[in-house]
Coordinates of C-alpha atoms and ligand atoms in Angstrom, one line a residue:
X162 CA -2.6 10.6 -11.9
X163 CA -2.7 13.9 -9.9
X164 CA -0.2 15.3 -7.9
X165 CA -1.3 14.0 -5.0
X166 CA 1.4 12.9 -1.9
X167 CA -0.8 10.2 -0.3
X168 CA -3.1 7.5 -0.9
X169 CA -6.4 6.8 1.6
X170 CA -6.0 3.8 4.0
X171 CA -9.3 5.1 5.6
X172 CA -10.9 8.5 6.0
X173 CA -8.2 9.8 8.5
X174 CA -5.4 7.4 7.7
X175 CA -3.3 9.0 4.7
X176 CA -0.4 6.5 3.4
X177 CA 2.2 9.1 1.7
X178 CA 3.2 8.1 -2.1
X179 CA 7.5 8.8 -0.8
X180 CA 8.7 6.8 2.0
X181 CA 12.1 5.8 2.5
X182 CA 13.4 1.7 2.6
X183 CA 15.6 1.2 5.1
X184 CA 16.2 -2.7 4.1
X185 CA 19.9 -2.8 4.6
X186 CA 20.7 -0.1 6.5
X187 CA 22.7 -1.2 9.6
X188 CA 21.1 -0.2 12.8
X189 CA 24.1 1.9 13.5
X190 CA 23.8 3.8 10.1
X191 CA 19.9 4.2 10.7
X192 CA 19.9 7.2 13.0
X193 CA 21.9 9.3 10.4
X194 CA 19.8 8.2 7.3
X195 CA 16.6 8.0 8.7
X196 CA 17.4 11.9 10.1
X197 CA 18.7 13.1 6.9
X198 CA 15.7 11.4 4.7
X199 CA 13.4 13.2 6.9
X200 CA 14.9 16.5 6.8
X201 CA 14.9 16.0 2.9
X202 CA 11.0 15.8 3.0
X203 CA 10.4 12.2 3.4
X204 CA 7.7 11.9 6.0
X205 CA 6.7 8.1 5.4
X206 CA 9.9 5.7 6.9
X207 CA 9.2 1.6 6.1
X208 CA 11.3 -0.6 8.6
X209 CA 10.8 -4.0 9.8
X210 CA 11.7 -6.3 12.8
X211 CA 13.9 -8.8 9.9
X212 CA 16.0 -5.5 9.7
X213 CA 17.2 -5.4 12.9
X214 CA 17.3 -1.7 12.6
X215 CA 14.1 -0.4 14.4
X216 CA 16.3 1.0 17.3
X217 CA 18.9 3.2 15.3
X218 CA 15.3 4.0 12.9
X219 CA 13.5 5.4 16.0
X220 CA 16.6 7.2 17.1
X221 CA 16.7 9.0 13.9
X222 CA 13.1 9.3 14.1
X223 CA 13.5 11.0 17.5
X224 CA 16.8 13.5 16.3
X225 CA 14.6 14.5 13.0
X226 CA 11.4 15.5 15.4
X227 CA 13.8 17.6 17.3
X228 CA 15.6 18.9 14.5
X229 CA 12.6 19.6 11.9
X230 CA 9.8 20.7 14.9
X231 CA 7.8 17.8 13.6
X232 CA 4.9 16.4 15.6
X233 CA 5.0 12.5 15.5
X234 CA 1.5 12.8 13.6
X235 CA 3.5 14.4 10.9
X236 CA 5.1 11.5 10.4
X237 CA 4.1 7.8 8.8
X238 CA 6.2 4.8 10.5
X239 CA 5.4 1.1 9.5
X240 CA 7.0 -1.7 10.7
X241 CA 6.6 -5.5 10.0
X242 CA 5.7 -8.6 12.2
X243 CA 8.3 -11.1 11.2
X244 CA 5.8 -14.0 11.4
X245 CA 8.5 -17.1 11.6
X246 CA 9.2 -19.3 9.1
X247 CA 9.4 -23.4 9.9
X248 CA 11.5 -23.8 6.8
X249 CA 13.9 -22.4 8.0
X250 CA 14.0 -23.7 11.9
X251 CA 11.6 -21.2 13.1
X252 CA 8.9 -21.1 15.0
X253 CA 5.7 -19.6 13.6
X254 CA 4.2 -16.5 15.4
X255 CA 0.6 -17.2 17.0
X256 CA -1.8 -14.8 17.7
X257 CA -0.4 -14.0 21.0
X258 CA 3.4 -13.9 19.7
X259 CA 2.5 -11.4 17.5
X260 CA 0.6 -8.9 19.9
X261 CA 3.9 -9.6 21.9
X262 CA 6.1 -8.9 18.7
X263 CA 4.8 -5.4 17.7
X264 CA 4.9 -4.3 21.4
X265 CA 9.0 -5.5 21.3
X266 CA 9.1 -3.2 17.8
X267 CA 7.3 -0.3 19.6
X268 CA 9.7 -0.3 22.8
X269 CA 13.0 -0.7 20.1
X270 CA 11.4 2.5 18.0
X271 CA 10.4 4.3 21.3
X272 CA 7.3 4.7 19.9
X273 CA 3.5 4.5 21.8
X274 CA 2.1 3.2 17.8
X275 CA 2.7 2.6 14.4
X276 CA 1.2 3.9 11.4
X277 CA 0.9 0.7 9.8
X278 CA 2.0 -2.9 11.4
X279 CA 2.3 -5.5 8.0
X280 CA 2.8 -9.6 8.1
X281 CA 6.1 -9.5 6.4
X282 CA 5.1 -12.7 4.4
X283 CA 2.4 -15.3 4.4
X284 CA 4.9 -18.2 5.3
X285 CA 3.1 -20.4 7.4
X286 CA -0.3 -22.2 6.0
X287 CA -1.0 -23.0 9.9
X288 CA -1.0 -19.5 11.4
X289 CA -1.7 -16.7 8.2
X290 CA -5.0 -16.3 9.9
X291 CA -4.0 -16.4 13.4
X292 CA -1.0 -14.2 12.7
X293 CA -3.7 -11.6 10.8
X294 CA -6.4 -11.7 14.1
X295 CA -3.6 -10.3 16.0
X296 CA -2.6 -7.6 13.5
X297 CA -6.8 -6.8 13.7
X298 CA -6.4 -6.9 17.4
X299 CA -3.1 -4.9 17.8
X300 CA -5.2 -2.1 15.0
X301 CA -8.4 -2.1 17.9
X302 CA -6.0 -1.4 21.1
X303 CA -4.5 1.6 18.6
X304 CA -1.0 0.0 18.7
X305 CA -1.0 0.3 15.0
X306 CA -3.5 2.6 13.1
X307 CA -3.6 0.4 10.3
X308 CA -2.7 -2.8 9.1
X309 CA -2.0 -4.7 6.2
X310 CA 0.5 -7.4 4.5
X311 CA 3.3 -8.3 2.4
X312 CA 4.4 -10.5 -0.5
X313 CA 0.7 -11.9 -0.1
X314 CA -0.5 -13.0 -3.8
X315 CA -4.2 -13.4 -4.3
X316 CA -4.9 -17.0 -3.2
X317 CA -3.4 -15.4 0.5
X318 CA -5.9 -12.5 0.5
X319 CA -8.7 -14.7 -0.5
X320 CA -8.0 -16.7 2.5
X321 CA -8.5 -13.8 4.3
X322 CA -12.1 -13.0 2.9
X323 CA -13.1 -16.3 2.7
X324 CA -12.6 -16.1 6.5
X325 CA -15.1 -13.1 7.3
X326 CA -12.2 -11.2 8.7
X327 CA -11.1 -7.5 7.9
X328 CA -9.5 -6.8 4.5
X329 CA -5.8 -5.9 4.6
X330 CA -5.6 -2.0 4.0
X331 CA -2.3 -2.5 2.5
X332 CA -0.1 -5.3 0.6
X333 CA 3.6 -4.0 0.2
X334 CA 4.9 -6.2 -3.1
X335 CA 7.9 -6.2 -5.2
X336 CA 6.6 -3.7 -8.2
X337 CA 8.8 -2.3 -11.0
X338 CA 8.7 -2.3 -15.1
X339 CA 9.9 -5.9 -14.9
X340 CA 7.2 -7.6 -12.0
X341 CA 4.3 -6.0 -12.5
X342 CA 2.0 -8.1 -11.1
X343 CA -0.7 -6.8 -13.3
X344 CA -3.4 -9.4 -11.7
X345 CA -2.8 -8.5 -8.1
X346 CA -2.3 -5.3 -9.0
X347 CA -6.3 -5.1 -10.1
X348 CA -7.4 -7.4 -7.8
X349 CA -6.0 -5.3 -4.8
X350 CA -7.8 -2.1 -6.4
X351 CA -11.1 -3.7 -6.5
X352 CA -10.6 -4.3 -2.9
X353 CA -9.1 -0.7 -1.7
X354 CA -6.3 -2.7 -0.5
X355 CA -3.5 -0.2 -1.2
X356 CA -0.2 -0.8 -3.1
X357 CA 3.0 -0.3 -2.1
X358 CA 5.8 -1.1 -4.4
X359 CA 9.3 -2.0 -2.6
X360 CA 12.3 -3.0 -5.1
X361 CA 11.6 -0.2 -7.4
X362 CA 14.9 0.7 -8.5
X363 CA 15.9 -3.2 -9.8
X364 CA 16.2 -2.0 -13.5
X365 CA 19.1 0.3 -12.3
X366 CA 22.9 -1.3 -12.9
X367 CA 23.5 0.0 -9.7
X368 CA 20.8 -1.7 -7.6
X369 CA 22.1 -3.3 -4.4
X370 CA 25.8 -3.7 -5.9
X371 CA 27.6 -2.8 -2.7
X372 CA 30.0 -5.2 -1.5
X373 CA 27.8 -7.9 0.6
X374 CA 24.3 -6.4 -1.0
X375 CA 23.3 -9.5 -3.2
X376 CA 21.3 -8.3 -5.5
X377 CA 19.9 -12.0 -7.0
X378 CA 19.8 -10.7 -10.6
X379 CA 20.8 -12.5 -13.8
X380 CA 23.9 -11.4 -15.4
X381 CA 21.4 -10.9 -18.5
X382 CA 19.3 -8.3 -15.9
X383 CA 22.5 -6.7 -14.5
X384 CA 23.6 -6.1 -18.4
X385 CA 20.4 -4.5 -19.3
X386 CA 20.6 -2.0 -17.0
X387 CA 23.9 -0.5 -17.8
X388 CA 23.1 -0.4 -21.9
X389 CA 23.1 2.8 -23.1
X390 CA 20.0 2.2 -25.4
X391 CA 18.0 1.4 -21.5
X392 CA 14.6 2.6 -22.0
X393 CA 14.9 4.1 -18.9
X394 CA 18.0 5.8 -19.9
X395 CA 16.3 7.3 -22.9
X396 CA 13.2 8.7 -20.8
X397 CA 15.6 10.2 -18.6
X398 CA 16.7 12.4 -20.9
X399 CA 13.7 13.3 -22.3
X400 CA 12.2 14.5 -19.0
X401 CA 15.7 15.8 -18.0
X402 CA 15.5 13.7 -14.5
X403 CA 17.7 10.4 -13.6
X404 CA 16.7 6.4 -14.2
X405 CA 15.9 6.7 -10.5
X406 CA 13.5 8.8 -10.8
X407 CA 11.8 7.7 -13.8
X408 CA 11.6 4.1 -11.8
X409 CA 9.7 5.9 -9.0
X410 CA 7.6 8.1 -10.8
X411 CA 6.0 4.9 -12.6
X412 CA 5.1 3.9 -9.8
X413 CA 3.8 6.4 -7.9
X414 CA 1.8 7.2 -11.9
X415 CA 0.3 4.2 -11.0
X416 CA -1.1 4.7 -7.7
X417 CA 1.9 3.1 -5.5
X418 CA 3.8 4.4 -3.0
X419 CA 7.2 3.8 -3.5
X420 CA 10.0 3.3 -0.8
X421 CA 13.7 4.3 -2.3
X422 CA 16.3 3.3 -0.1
X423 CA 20.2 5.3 0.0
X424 CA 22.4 6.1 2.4
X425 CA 23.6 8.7 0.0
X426 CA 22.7 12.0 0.5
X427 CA 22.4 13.0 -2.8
X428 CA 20.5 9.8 -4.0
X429 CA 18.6 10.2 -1.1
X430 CA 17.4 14.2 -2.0
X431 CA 17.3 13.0 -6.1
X432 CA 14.7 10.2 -5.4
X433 CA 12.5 12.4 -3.3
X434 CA 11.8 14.8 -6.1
X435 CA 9.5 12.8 -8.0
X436 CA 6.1 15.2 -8.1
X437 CA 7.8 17.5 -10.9
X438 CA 7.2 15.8 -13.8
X439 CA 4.6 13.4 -15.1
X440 CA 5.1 10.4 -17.6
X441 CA 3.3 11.0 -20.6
X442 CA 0.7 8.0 -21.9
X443 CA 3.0 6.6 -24.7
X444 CA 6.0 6.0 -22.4
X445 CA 3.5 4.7 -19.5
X446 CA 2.2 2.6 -22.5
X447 CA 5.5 1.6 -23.5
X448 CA 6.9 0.7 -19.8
X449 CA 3.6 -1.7 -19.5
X450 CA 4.8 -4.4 -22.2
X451 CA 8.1 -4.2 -20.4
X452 CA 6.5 -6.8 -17.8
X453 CA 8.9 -9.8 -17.5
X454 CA 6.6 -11.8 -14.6
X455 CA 9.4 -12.2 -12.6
X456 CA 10.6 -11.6 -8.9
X457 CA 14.1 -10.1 -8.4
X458 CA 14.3 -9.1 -4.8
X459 CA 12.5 -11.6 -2.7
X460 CA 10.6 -14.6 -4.2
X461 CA 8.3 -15.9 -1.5
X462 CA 6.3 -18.3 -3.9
X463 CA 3.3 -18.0 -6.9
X464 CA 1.7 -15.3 -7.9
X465 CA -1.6 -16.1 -8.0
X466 CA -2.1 -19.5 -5.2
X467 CA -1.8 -19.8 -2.0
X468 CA 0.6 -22.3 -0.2
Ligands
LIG718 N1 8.3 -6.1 2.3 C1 9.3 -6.7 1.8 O1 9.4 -7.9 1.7 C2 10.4 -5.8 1.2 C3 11.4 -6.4 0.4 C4 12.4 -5.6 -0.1 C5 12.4 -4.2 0.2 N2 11.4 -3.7 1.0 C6 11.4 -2.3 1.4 O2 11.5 -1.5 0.2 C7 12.7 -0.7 0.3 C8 13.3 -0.4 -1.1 O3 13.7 -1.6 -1.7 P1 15.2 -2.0 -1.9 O4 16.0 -1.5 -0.7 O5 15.2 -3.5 -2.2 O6 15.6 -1.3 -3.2 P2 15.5 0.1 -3.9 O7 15.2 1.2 -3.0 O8 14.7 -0.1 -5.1 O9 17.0 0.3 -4.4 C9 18.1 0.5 -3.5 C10 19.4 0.3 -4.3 O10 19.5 1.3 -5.3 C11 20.6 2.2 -5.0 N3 20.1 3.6 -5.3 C12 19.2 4.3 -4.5 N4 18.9 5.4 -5.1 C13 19.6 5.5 -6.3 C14 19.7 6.5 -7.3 N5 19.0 7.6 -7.3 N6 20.6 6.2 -8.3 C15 21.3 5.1 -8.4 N7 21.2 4.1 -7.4 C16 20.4 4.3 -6.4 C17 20.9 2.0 -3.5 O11 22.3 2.3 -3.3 P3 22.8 3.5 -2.3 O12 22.2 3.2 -0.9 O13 24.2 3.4 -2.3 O14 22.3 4.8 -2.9 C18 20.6 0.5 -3.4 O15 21.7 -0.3 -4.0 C19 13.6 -1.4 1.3 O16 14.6 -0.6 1.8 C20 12.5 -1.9 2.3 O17 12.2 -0.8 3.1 C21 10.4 -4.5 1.5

């Protein structure tokens, strides 16, 4: 893996390897982190409509053009159509609905388009496809200049290209040492489809432990993280970075972009310098039998089949 900052989503669409998370970020804490990530070199920011932060996002979006002399273009936004869910009393998003849905993100982020507009997850069997024609359709009126998925496994993409309709350019997945998803990760390559990994610090003891942050880890999982014989630990210290670090440079060594979220400033700066060092082979080697199959942030469902 090269040094590079950004993946291909097509010949003129470049996906940067950093962005920042802003899952759980208030909309009223947005504006200052999204500023400050920006003005610490992020230039890829990864929001969602579920967040209910796209307004204080776009604000900070706004003060950090100002601030930094940036040029929108010089920045990658996505957002995500939250496509309903009728397990839980919602009403599944049609093609129509979601047309209407990214042009409600677009007026809360004050922005005229998107970078990349993603199904946040393939809930409903009924409308996946419908749901997709209008992220195609939003992608041909330039409302989003590329378009993808998330927490789709392989039996959702198939259903995709077993329908004749354009590939995803993008599936954003839960991808660390411990959910490596090493069959979707290959299938998704043979298909262009690009990776991008959210969750990637879970191995830290620190992951999501603020009051009210529930971080759905086994107390075995939480443990792990804070022994002092973590492999992650030790590779620290022989590259003289952080865990953090180590977490995101896996990722991005394997062709991910990766999507750190803090509201700390210093967290924030630490897990944007991750293009100084490189893994060697016998640590990426070791860090690949670390694969425990399983989902810690967000399970939406198996791996593999569609439901
Ligand atoms: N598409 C999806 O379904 C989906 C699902 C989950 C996440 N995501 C996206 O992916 C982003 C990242 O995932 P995530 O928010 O779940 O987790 P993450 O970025 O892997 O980890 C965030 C947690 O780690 C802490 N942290 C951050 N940097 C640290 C460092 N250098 N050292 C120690 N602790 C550190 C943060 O606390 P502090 O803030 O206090 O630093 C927070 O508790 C999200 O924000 C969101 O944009 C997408």
């Amino acid at each position: 893996m090269s040094n590079e900052r950004a993946q291909n989503l097509a010949h003129d669409v470049k996906l940067p390897f950093l962005g920042f998370g802003t899952y759980l970020i208030s909309d009223s804490e947005a504006p200052v982190a999204v500023h400050e990530a920006i003005r610490a070199g992020y230039r890829h920011i990864d929001t969602a409509e579920f967040y209910q932060n796209e307004a204080g996002v776009g604000e900070g979006i706004r003060r950090a053009l100002e601030s930094e002399r940036l040029s929108r273009s010089d920045l990658f936004v996505t957002t995500k159509l939250w496509p309903g869910n009728a397990a839980w009393g919602q009403m599944p998003k049609t093609t129509e609905t979601t047309i209407a849905s990214l042009h409600e993100s677009l007026a809360r982020l004050g922005l005229d388009y998107v970078d990349l507009y993603l199904i946040h997850a393939p809930f409903d069997h009924e409308q996946r496809l419908a749901q997709w024609r209008g992220l195609v359709a939003l992608k041909e009126q330039k409302k989003a200049r590329a378009v993808g998925v998330s927490n789709f496994n392989i039996g959702h993409l198939k259903e995709i290209e077993d329908a004749g309709l354009a590939q995803p350019q993008a599936n954003e997945i839960e991808l660390h040492p411990w959910a490596q998803k090493p069959e979707l990760v290959s299938y998704m390559k043979e298909r262009g489809i690009a990776a991008i990994a959210y969750s990637s610090l879970v191995p830290l003891s620190t992951w999501r432990s603020a009051p009210g942050h529930d971080s759905g880890k086994t107390d075995a999982m939480k443990s792990d993280g804070q022994r002092p014989d973590s492999p992650f630990k030790l590779m620290a210290k022989k590259y003289g970075v952080t865990e953090a670090q180590v977490l995101l440079r896996w990722g991005v060594q394997n062709g991910f972009s990766v999507l750190p979220k803090s509201t700390n400033p210093d967290r924030l700066r630490e897990n944007a310098d991750i293009f100084s060092f490189n893994i060697d082979a016998g640590d990426m080697a070791a860090i690949a039998k670390m694969d425990r199959g399983v989902a810690v942030a967000w399970s939406v469902g198996d791996p593999i089949k569609a439901a």
